[in-house]
DNA sequence: TTGTAAGCGTTATCAA
DNA sequence: TTGATAACGCTTACAA
């Protein structure tokens, strides 16, 4: 492997001059520039990017922490980041945690070790304190409401969104409303639970634990929901479902069981994924790809001013309410 | 930032000794080892991993080329790779190409520049020659049949799989069989087309171009398929669908249009995704997560012997044929 | 406009 | 068991 020094020798110039040519810096005579180019061609030279990184203290790598990838919430976020990464000449390093804290720590370790320039945490298990501990080592961006904390974020106010959706259903006459989430202990889900408490309290409705359906991630999880509902003595008449795949699964299963939607059960999905459009599911649009892009932009932003980027959501009325 | 030299000074030992302690090498007295540990604690020292990489000529990063991530074929492959990456202490660098050749080249450039130790190409646009050109710079692994070529791979013989599925449908009495694919120009789809030609020729059936449905990637694409079929004068009576999401979409749409499945239209999906089980779709199981793992193993395998890793598939009979 | 030389933070060789 | 010191391949003051 020929290196920059060999190149300099071949071209009869200094290493600095080669470096200037390589990086398109000014102050190189046409003559020498060409000499360098010739040498590059002859030698089939290739920069060792690690050396560049070591020298510059930067890798153009952004770490992305996700629990898993096989879920629209995460792969749509990643999709958005990918677009932005491409445009800014960065690459994404994927860190799949499966919600194991040790892997989240590993990711932060990478930041500390300077293997990545910044870290985007899409969802986490670890506590706030841990994150703060790693803050000095580089930008950490979160996809959750961090207002009041010293970490930039792009997020949806799920408390607000849920309250809005509950009210909408209430106006439509529903009094027994439940919801489906992926992971009860998540930060976002805690906000949703707060909204649920607030809503039921405001309207003097009972706070029904049974109306909360956990572990709803994919289309096929809709089956469990319908199954449980049909077994209930006093089932909910409306459901907020935090992703459209699950909503679609619910709608499909309901059909098979002759449960009328929205007659017997009203459904509001989330995300406005293509499947919601196709199946005519009323949904709350969350621009996940866009959120991914913005998360990434935070990650590479130079100015150290912390930005909390709340993303508004929008109700798309279709046929399931 | 304190570095290894500072550490050496603090501990009153040489840089070499510090390095030995850091890497758990033998030949360090307990006394000096402890001195180093103390220094590490006091200084809050953190290795700069880029320096390590430069020195070792290795990054423990594996590049993964996918056109996009929001598709089970790709996210399940990635999922498998992630598992393996974790176990072997590697990280995955995601390169989303959207089938732009320039991005594929960029990925191979990363290999040449030694930013990644190996490259896994899950699907590609570029031609074979381009890949061969980059072969000298590091391991490139493909997820397609590379037998006879000098590149390791893990793959499904889609020619064989299709032929098998066609025969199965033929035995069930079908004479008008079509299929749905994601991208007609892909290597795998070309194999499938060959199988289709072979099958129709063998059984003296007409080779119907109309029976090939392109651009079928997601659940919602099933709608188009059903739409086109209902418009046909002489529609197929059975369909091979290269992914279960699309198969599910087809089944669901058919229900809505009072098309009986399998009465009017038999369906065989691919992958055996959870949705296929839930919707009782007959499918050809392809262990994508496993394939992802094996692809990764090739990528980090030391021995230079080229391995072609054909993965067998399995018919899962359910209710759509 | 050019070049020398000092980093960047490690690992690895070799002599002691 | 230890430690100088030379790589690794690049960028960037600073001097000329």
XYZ file of C-alpha atoms (C1' of nucleotides) in Angstrom:
674
model
C 0.000 0.000 0.000
C 1.425 3.275 -1.038
C 0.986 6.142 1.372
C 1.138 9.873 1.245
C 4.881 9.889 1.691
C 5.502 7.550 -1.203
C 3.247 9.723 -3.238
C 5.238 12.806 -2.329
C 8.447 11.111 -3.331
C 7.020 9.953 -6.634
C 5.677 13.373 -7.496
C 8.819 15.083 -6.327
C 6.943 17.304 -3.885
C 6.410 17.437 -0.154
C 3.868 15.547 1.832
C 2.079 18.774 2.591
C 1.611 19.516 -1.048
C 0.148 16.097 -1.614
C -2.211 16.634 1.264
C -3.252 19.958 -0.211
C -3.981 18.376 -3.543
C -5.891 15.554 -1.898
C -8.077 17.954 0.017
C -8.487 20.523 -2.710
C -6.719 23.217 -0.800
C -5.438 26.317 -2.561
C -1.856 27.360 -3.067
C -0.656 24.554 -5.260
C 0.766 25.256 -8.696
C -0.934 23.556 -11.578
C 2.309 21.839 -12.402
C 2.770 20.200 -9.034
C -0.878 19.396 -8.763
C -0.645 17.412 -11.964
C 2.497 15.711 -10.814
C 0.579 14.537 -7.760
C -2.354 13.391 -9.838
C -0.022 11.408 -12.036
C 1.530 9.754 -9.054
C -1.899 8.892 -7.695
C -2.821 7.231 -10.928
C 0.395 5.332 -11.288
C 0.360 4.042 -7.761
C -3.351 3.329 -7.498
C -3.120 5.266 -4.274
C -5.881 5.144 -1.726
C -6.152 7.304 1.343
C -6.364 5.478 4.634
C -9.379 7.058 6.140
C -8.511 5.957 9.658
C -5.416 8.022 9.587
C -7.501 10.979 8.487
C -9.872 10.381 11.336
C -7.140 10.076 13.880
C -5.587 13.242 12.651
C -8.811 15.200 12.547
C -10.400 13.716 15.620
C -13.568 13.005 13.664
C -15.004 9.966 11.942
C -18.124 11.121 10.092
C -19.886 8.236 11.760
C -23.084 8.722 13.748
C -24.239 6.001 16.109
C -27.902 5.044 16.158
C -29.320 3.151 19.093
C -32.504 1.185 18.473
C -33.891 -1.741 20.453
C -34.669 -3.587 17.228
C -35.033 -2.738 13.628
C -38.073 -4.734 12.546
C -40.623 -2.152 13.473
C -41.892 0.810 11.479
C -41.246 3.245 14.271
C -37.578 2.452 14.120
C -37.013 1.667 10.508
C -38.775 4.796 9.431
C -36.657 6.884 11.771
C -33.568 5.197 10.396
C -34.735 5.776 6.873
C -34.905 9.494 7.547
C -31.481 9.520 9.131
C -30.062 7.642 6.186
C -31.248 10.275 3.778
C -29.655 12.990 5.801
C -26.485 11.003 6.373
C -26.068 10.606 2.673
C -26.515 14.279 1.984
C -23.986 15.255 4.601
C -21.491 12.573 3.811
C -21.883 10.740 7.077
C -22.490 7.079 7.704
C -24.736 5.444 10.278
C -23.501 2.872 12.740
C -26.345 0.703 13.853
C -26.457 -0.399 17.459
C -29.260 -2.803 18.154
C -29.818 -3.088 21.857
C -32.849 -5.272 22.315
C -33.336 -2.991 25.314
C -30.297 -4.369 27.055
C -28.722 -1.621 29.036
C -25.258 -3.035 28.526
C -25.540 -2.409 24.818
C -26.682 1.121 25.335
C -23.631 1.637 27.457
C -21.494 0.171 24.721
C -22.899 2.746 22.348
C -22.055 5.572 24.699
C -18.647 4.059 25.120
C -18.172 4.385 21.377
C -18.899 8.044 21.727
C -16.409 8.397 24.524
C -13.833 6.556 22.487
C -14.477 8.865 19.586
C -15.453 6.084 17.255
C -18.609 8.014 16.459
C -19.062 11.755 16.317
C -22.487 11.710 17.922
C -25.087 9.316 19.217
C -28.792 9.225 18.489
C -30.833 7.208 20.950
C -34.217 6.334 19.507
C -35.417 4.451 22.537
C -33.720 3.492 25.728
C -33.686 1.390 28.810
C -31.006 3.172 30.769
C -31.847 5.969 33.138
C -31.335 9.631 32.706
C -28.343 9.790 34.954
C -26.372 7.439 32.748
C -26.943 9.643 29.764
C -25.851 12.716 31.617
C -22.682 10.948 32.568
C -21.726 10.546 28.919
C -22.830 13.965 27.808
C -19.376 15.493 28.124
C -17.970 13.146 25.510
C -20.061 14.257 22.570
C -23.528 15.066 21.338
C -26.284 12.688 22.429
C -29.653 13.214 20.791
C -32.893 11.755 22.014
C -36.201 11.010 20.394
C -38.281 11.876 23.413
C -39.395 14.970 25.247
C -36.274 16.372 26.918
C -37.545 19.825 27.667
C -35.901 21.142 30.771
C -32.981 18.810 30.376
C -29.694 19.629 28.766
C -30.036 17.297 25.788
C -31.296 18.188 22.342
C -34.192 16.210 20.961
C -36.791 15.839 18.279
C -39.975 14.433 19.661
C -43.702 14.144 19.617
C -45.554 15.211 22.711
C -47.351 11.934 23.218
C -49.157 13.252 26.237
C -50.718 15.953 24.152
C -51.392 13.638 21.214
C -53.137 11.097 23.375
C -55.209 13.695 25.154
C -56.262 15.078 21.813
C -57.228 11.639 20.521
C -59.115 10.785 23.693
C -61.074 13.992 23.449
C -61.893 13.320 19.843
C -63.296 9.918 20.733
C -65.157 11.400 23.667
C -66.807 13.896 21.377
C -67.826 11.038 19.137
C -69.685 9.626 22.098
C -67.209 7.069 23.400
C -66.984 6.585 27.129
C -65.026 3.342 27.303
C -61.724 4.001 25.648
C -58.553 1.968 25.809
C -55.179 1.931 24.120
C -52.475 -0.349 22.766
C -48.766 0.274 23.239
C -45.546 -1.524 22.528
C -43.734 -1.264 25.798
C -45.318 -0.053 28.955
C -42.159 1.108 30.656
C -40.978 3.390 27.876
C -40.751 7.129 28.363
C -43.353 7.779 25.696
C -45.736 5.237 27.133
C -45.483 6.810 30.536
C -46.603 10.073 29.034
C -49.495 8.255 27.433
C -50.469 6.724 30.713
C -50.467 10.158 32.272
C -52.765 11.352 29.521
C -55.045 8.403 30.134
C -55.211 9.189 33.840
C -55.815 12.830 33.196
C -58.518 12.115 30.647
C -60.420 9.633 32.755
C -60.191 11.882 35.771
C -61.380 14.944 33.867
C -64.424 13.157 32.609
C -65.108 11.190 35.773
C -64.552 7.935 33.974
C -63.080 4.901 35.712
C -59.398 4.301 35.114
C -59.541 0.799 33.652
C -56.244 -1.064 33.747
C -57.782 -3.697 31.529
C -58.132 -1.203 28.760
C -54.392 -0.918 28.362
C -52.980 -3.441 25.929
C -49.258 -3.949 26.165
C -46.812 -5.651 23.751
C -48.541 -4.445 20.631
C -45.846 -4.053 18.030
C -46.792 -5.787 14.817
C -49.743 -6.608 12.605
C -50.150 -10.041 14.103
C -50.422 -8.647 17.600
C -53.841 -7.348 16.665
C -55.165 -10.848 17.103
C -54.444 -10.895 20.834
C -56.169 -7.595 21.274
C -59.340 -8.732 19.567
C -59.178 -11.992 21.426
C -59.003 -10.259 24.778
C -61.712 -7.795 23.867
C -64.158 -10.499 22.841
C -63.618 -12.140 26.202
C -64.347 -8.999 28.162
C -67.610 -8.488 29.939
C -67.412 -4.763 29.520
C -65.057 -4.135 26.608
C -63.907 -0.740 25.407
C -65.756 0.782 22.476
C -62.736 2.591 21.141
C -59.012 2.022 21.005
C -55.969 4.186 20.439
C -53.347 2.043 18.754
C -49.836 3.416 18.681
C -48.968 2.036 15.311
C -50.940 1.432 12.161
C -49.693 -2.087 11.597
C -51.292 -3.198 14.824
C -54.382 -1.155 14.032
C -54.610 -2.943 10.699
C -54.259 -6.293 12.404
C -57.049 -5.381 14.776
C -59.319 -4.254 11.979
C -58.673 -7.405 10.002
C -59.245 -9.699 12.935
C -62.383 -7.860 13.876
C -63.754 -8.492 10.401
C -63.142 -12.189 10.760
C -64.958 -12.254 14.072
C -67.860 -10.198 12.827
C -66.986 -7.354 15.092
C -68.074 -4.199 13.339
C -65.602 -1.381 13.010
C -66.315 1.324 13.947
C -69.735 0.100 15.101
C -68.583 -2.160 17.897
C -65.078 -0.856 18.160
C -63.595 2.406 16.934
C -59.905 2.494 16.079
C -57.402 5.308 15.827
C -54.013 4.281 14.574
C -50.743 6.168 14.685
C -48.132 7.129 12.081
C -50.287 7.219 8.971
C -48.395 4.382 7.361
C -49.417 3.282 3.865
C -51.350 0.372 5.319
C -53.632 2.814 7.149
C -54.505 4.541 3.946
C -55.168 1.302 2.168
C -57.370 -0.025 4.938
C -59.067 3.272 5.542
C -57.928 3.557 9.111
C -58.326 6.822 10.950
C -54.913 7.686 12.236
C -52.696 10.285 13.793
C -49.989 11.151 11.357
C -46.503 11.212 12.783
C -43.844 12.112 10.257
C -41.306 9.552 11.384
C -39.026 9.889 8.394
C -38.901 13.593 8.962
C -38.212 13.117 12.630
C -35.328 10.858 11.677
C -33.909 13.575 9.488
C -34.174 16.157 12.216
C -32.603 13.894 14.790
C -29.692 13.504 12.464
C -29.410 17.215 11.879
C -29.131 17.770 15.594
C -26.389 15.208 15.722
C -24.162 17.033 13.292
C -25.084 20.560 14.233
C -22.084 22.500 15.396
C -23.569 25.175 17.616
C -23.879 23.971 21.126
C -27.221 25.581 21.794
C -29.663 22.934 22.880
C -32.781 22.662 20.751
C -35.982 20.905 21.673
C -37.770 20.135 18.492
C -41.411 19.340 19.074
C -43.097 17.823 16.050
C -46.804 18.484 15.635
C -49.091 15.649 14.709
C -52.237 15.633 12.647
C -55.435 13.634 12.736
C -56.346 11.940 9.484
C -60.019 11.089 9.559
C -60.992 7.960 7.709
C -63.442 5.164 8.338
C -62.574 3.499 11.623
C -64.091 6.017 14.021
C -7.716 14.289 27.010
C -5.066 12.233 28.595
C -3.339 9.752 26.357
C -1.251 6.694 26.780
C 1.922 8.709 27.202
C 0.487 10.809 29.990
C -0.643 7.627 31.600
C 2.819 6.165 31.374
C 4.278 9.228 32.967
C 1.741 9.202 35.786
C 2.285 5.536 36.523
C 6.025 5.857 36.249
C 6.265 3.168 33.578
C 6.766 3.044 29.853
C 4.141 3.430 27.205
C 4.620 -0.175 26.260
C 3.772 -1.334 29.714
C 0.620 0.710 29.720
C -0.341 -0.792 26.398
C 0.251 -4.239 27.820
C -1.961 -3.546 30.780
C -4.647 -2.087 28.568
C -4.692 -5.143 26.361
C -4.279 -7.724 29.063
C -0.952 -8.906 27.788
C 1.327 -10.981 29.971
C 4.671 -9.966 31.374
C 3.651 -7.127 33.614
C 4.376 -7.243 37.310
C 1.419 -6.907 39.596
C 2.965 -3.787 41.039
C 3.229 -1.913 37.770
C -0.107 -3.144 36.617
C -1.705 -1.585 39.669
C 0.188 1.615 39.153
C -1.295 1.816 35.683
C -4.764 1.058 36.938
C -4.445 3.821 39.487
C -3.369 6.253 36.835
C -6.308 5.242 34.668
C -8.693 5.919 37.478
C -7.176 9.207 38.445
C -7.073 10.537 34.927
C -10.412 9.188 33.760
C -8.442 7.916 30.808
C -10.169 6.727 27.675
C -8.521 4.968 24.799
C -8.892 6.608 21.430
C -10.172 3.810 19.344
C -9.215 5.440 16.078
C -5.604 5.299 17.027
C -6.042 1.636 17.762
C -7.637 1.111 14.401
C -4.909 2.941 12.594
C -2.285 0.972 14.363
C -3.959 -2.366 13.821
C -5.268 -1.723 10.360
C -8.691 -2.921 11.411
C -11.877 -1.214 12.533
C -14.264 -3.944 13.628
C -16.813 -2.300 11.398
C -18.706 -4.232 8.726
C -20.499 -2.352 5.977
C -23.986 -3.429 4.975
C -25.424 -2.357 1.648
C -29.207 -2.363 1.344
C -31.371 -0.442 -1.110
C -33.732 0.504 1.672
C -34.484 -0.664 5.139
C -38.279 -0.603 5.301
C -38.799 -4.075 3.964
C -38.796 -7.386 5.792
C -36.317 -8.932 3.399
C -33.752 -6.364 4.390
C -34.584 -5.651 7.975
C -34.671 -9.318 8.795
C -31.272 -9.832 7.184
C -29.958 -6.892 9.169
C -31.475 -8.225 12.326
C -29.525 -11.441 11.885
C -26.312 -9.593 11.189
C -26.831 -7.452 14.264
C -27.022 -10.482 16.484
C -23.806 -11.834 15.091
C -22.112 -8.447 15.178
C -22.876 -8.150 18.829
C -21.497 -11.560 19.630
C -18.278 -10.913 17.795
C -17.812 -7.396 18.990
C -18.287 -5.785 15.609
C -20.534 -2.948 14.600
C -22.606 -2.548 11.460
C -22.323 0.457 9.188
C -25.518 0.913 7.275
C -25.309 2.059 3.679
C -28.688 2.692 2.160
C -28.380 2.901 -1.590
C -31.889 3.217 -2.908
C -30.390 1.241 -5.790
C -28.179 4.109 -6.824
C -24.976 2.715 -8.167
C -22.999 5.690 -6.916
C -23.823 4.745 -3.356
C -22.797 1.192 -3.889
C -19.501 2.473 -5.174
C -19.191 4.634 -2.097
C -19.587 1.547 0.030
C -16.847 -0.254 -1.841
C -14.739 2.833 -1.528
C -15.105 2.538 2.232
C -13.712 -0.933 1.971
C -10.806 0.264 -0.105
C -10.152 3.036 2.375
C -10.167 0.520 5.192
C -12.976 2.222 7.025
C -14.745 -1.111 7.136
C -13.208 -4.545 7.432
C -15.636 -6.180 5.033
C -18.705 -5.399 2.986
C -21.978 -7.295 2.792
C -24.087 -6.465 -0.235
C -27.674 -7.578 0.274
C -28.900 -6.370 -3.082
C -27.220 -4.446 -5.813
C -27.546 -2.436 -8.942
C -23.937 -2.433 -10.055
C -22.606 -5.086 -12.368
C -20.400 -7.967 -11.570
C -17.289 -6.399 -13.000
C -17.449 -3.531 -10.545
C -17.508 -5.902 -7.645
C -14.558 -7.833 -8.956
C -12.647 -4.624 -9.218
C -12.973 -4.036 -5.501
C -12.359 -7.602 -4.464
C -8.656 -7.070 -3.823
C -9.386 -4.525 -1.119
C -11.209 -6.755 1.297
C -13.928 -9.345 1.708
C -17.147 -8.681 -0.172
C -20.049 -10.978 0.625
C -23.159 -11.332 -1.460
C -26.662 -12.520 -0.746
C -27.180 -14.128 -4.124
C -26.065 -17.213 -5.944
C -22.369 -16.691 -6.711
C -21.432 -20.247 -7.504
C -18.627 -20.319 -10.004
C -17.555 -16.820 -9.083
C -14.815 -15.930 -6.652
C -17.027 -14.333 -4.024
C -18.447 -15.972 -0.926
C -22.188 -15.866 -0.443
C -25.154 -17.083 1.499
C -28.172 -17.436 -0.717
C -31.388 -19.120 -1.614
C -31.622 -20.771 -4.991
C -34.671 -18.882 -6.146
C -34.741 -20.735 -9.411
C -35.129 -23.981 -7.578
C -37.594 -22.572 -5.072
C -39.819 -21.160 -7.763
C -39.734 -24.313 -9.797
C -40.701 -26.258 -6.736
C -43.592 -23.938 -5.956
C -44.816 -23.962 -9.545
C -44.820 -27.734 -9.563
C -46.711 -27.812 -6.311
C -49.409 -25.578 -7.752
C -49.460 -27.605 -10.940
C -50.069 -30.746 -8.960
C -52.937 -29.002 -7.239
C -54.485 -28.549 -10.642
C -53.452 -24.995 -11.469
C -52.596 -24.202 -15.064
C -52.648 -20.439 -14.995
C -49.997 -19.388 -12.544
C -48.396 -16.000 -12.064
C -46.058 -14.333 -9.611
C -45.340 -11.078 -7.815
C -41.851 -9.672 -7.323
C -40.316 -6.514 -5.969
C -37.883 -5.565 -8.678
C -37.793 -7.223 -12.023
C -34.184 -6.455 -12.817
C -32.722 -7.990 -9.675
C -30.478 -11.015 -9.832
C -32.927 -13.103 -7.865
C -35.855 -12.072 -10.000
C -34.003 -13.044 -13.122
C -33.606 -16.513 -11.709
C -37.301 -16.559 -10.988
C -38.096 -15.536 -14.511
C -35.959 -18.369 -15.783
C -37.877 -20.763 -13.587
C -41.133 -19.386 -14.946
C -39.964 -19.896 -18.516
C -38.752 -23.360 -17.794
C -41.942 -24.309 -16.012
C -44.280 -23.026 -18.708
C -42.193 -24.635 -21.420
C -42.055 -27.995 -19.658
C -45.787 -28.142 -19.297
C -46.594 -26.588 -22.662
C -48.274 -23.640 -21.008
C -48.197 -20.181 -22.541
C -45.634 -17.787 -21.113
C -47.905 -14.975 -19.960
C -46.138 -11.678 -19.402
C -49.291 -10.361 -17.809
C -48.973 -12.872 -15.042
C -45.848 -11.215 -13.727
C -46.588 -8.486 -11.211
C -43.722 -6.112 -10.553
C -43.186 -3.564 -7.752
C -44.752 -5.703 -5.058
C -42.966 -4.808 -1.862
C -45.436 -4.044 0.888
C -48.811 -5.018 2.250
C -50.557 -2.191 0.461
C -49.203 -3.301 -2.897
C -51.564 -6.251 -2.734
C -54.348 -3.902 -3.703
C -52.894 -3.243 -7.147
C -52.486 -6.911 -7.768
C -56.100 -7.700 -6.966
C -57.206 -4.704 -8.942
C -55.344 -5.868 -12.023
C -56.514 -9.423 -11.629
C -60.156 -8.464 -11.413
C -59.771 -6.549 -14.657
C -58.248 -9.468 -16.512
C -60.225 -11.469 -18.996
C -58.254 -14.569 -18.279
C -56.704 -14.089 -14.832
C -54.288 -16.473 -13.163
C -55.733 -18.927 -10.688
C -52.640 -19.008 -8.520
C -49.911 -16.605 -7.521
C -46.436 -16.913 -6.084
C -45.797 -13.838 -3.958
C -42.222 -13.201 -2.958
C -43.039 -11.808 0.429
C -45.740 -12.528 2.948
C -46.689 -8.916 3.555
C -47.773 -8.585 -0.041
C -49.452 -11.978 0.114
C -51.380 -10.795 3.159
C -52.396 -7.636 1.368
C -53.630 -9.700 -1.535
C -55.592 -12.016 0.703
C -57.175 -9.151 2.537
C -58.119 -7.278 -0.589
C -59.526 -10.410 -2.132
C -61.819 -10.803 0.864
C -63.151 -7.309 0.400
C -63.847 -7.970 -3.251
C -65.499 -11.307 -2.597
C -62.752 -13.136 -4.377
C -62.429 -16.517 -2.734
C -59.032 -17.665 -1.605
C -57.987 -20.273 -2.524
C -61.148 -20.917 -4.536
C -60.682 -18.197 -7.108
C -57.069 -17.502 -6.429
C -54.467 -19.584 -4.668
C -51.593 -17.812 -2.952
C -48.151 -18.928 -1.897
C -46.194 -16.362 0.066
C -42.513 -16.294 0.885
C -40.498 -15.950 4.103
C -42.982 -17.334 6.596
C -43.290 -14.047 8.414
C -45.557 -13.887 11.460
C -48.298 -12.300 9.388
C -48.446 -15.435 7.230
C -49.059 -17.579 10.240
C -51.710 -15.292 11.569
C -53.524 -15.103 8.270
C -53.068 -18.755 7.505
C -51.115 -18.165 4.346
C -49.309 -21.035 2.698
C -45.758 -19.910 2.351
C -42.207 -20.873 1.556
C -40.122 -20.379 4.623
C -36.879 -18.540 4.107
C -34.842 -18.121 7.270
C -33.808 -14.541 6.618
C -32.496 -13.852 10.106
C -30.332 -16.920 9.825
C -29.112 -15.892 6.419
C -28.155 -12.541 7.869
C -26.111 -14.278 10.529
C -24.330 -16.428 8.018
C -23.582 -13.511 5.760
C -21.961 -11.830 8.676
C -19.947 -14.888 9.580
C -18.523 -14.952 6.086
C -17.566 -11.347 6.454
C -15.387 -11.910 9.473
C -14.091 -15.337 8.571
C -10.334 -15.349 8.315
C -9.624 -18.247 6.008
C -9.673 -17.141 2.437
C -11.431 -20.188 1.088
C -14.533 -19.142 -0.728
C -17.747 -20.655 0.550
C -21.062 -20.750 -1.247
C -23.710 -21.246 1.336
C -26.954 -22.413 -0.155
C -29.864 -22.207 2.240
C -32.673 -24.705 1.781
C -36.243 -23.522 1.919
C -39.337 -25.268 3.143
C -42.973 -25.210 2.145
C -45.383 -24.462 4.951
C -48.810 -25.620 3.936
C -51.679 -23.583 5.278
C -54.979 -22.427 3.888
C -54.356 -20.356 0.790
C -53.720 -23.112 -1.708
C 3.622 28.845 -3.266
C 6.230 25.237 -0.919
C 8.268 22.258 2.604
C 9.816 20.758 7.394
C 8.435 18.743 11.238
C 5.415 18.181 15.063
C 1.518 16.167 16.279
C -2.800 12.560 16.535
C -2.746 7.898 20.167
C -1.959 3.606 19.513
C 0.686 -1.121 18.686
C 4.738 -3.854 17.717
C 9.621 -4.865 17.308
C 13.700 -5.514 19.430
C 17.151 -4.949 22.598
C 18.165 -4.918 27.376
C 9.778 -8.318 32.745
C 10.668 -3.789 30.923
C 11.262 0.177 27.885
C 13.002 2.971 23.611
C 11.538 3.793 19.503
C 9.790 3.032 15.071
C 5.845 2.422 12.676
C 0.605 3.398 11.271
C -0.844 7.547 7.437
C -2.555 11.631 7.802
C -3.189 17.098 8.943
C -1.458 21.453 10.035
C 1.413 25.125 12.255
C 5.058 27.524 11.074
C 8.967 28.844 8.551
C 10.901 29.859 4.267
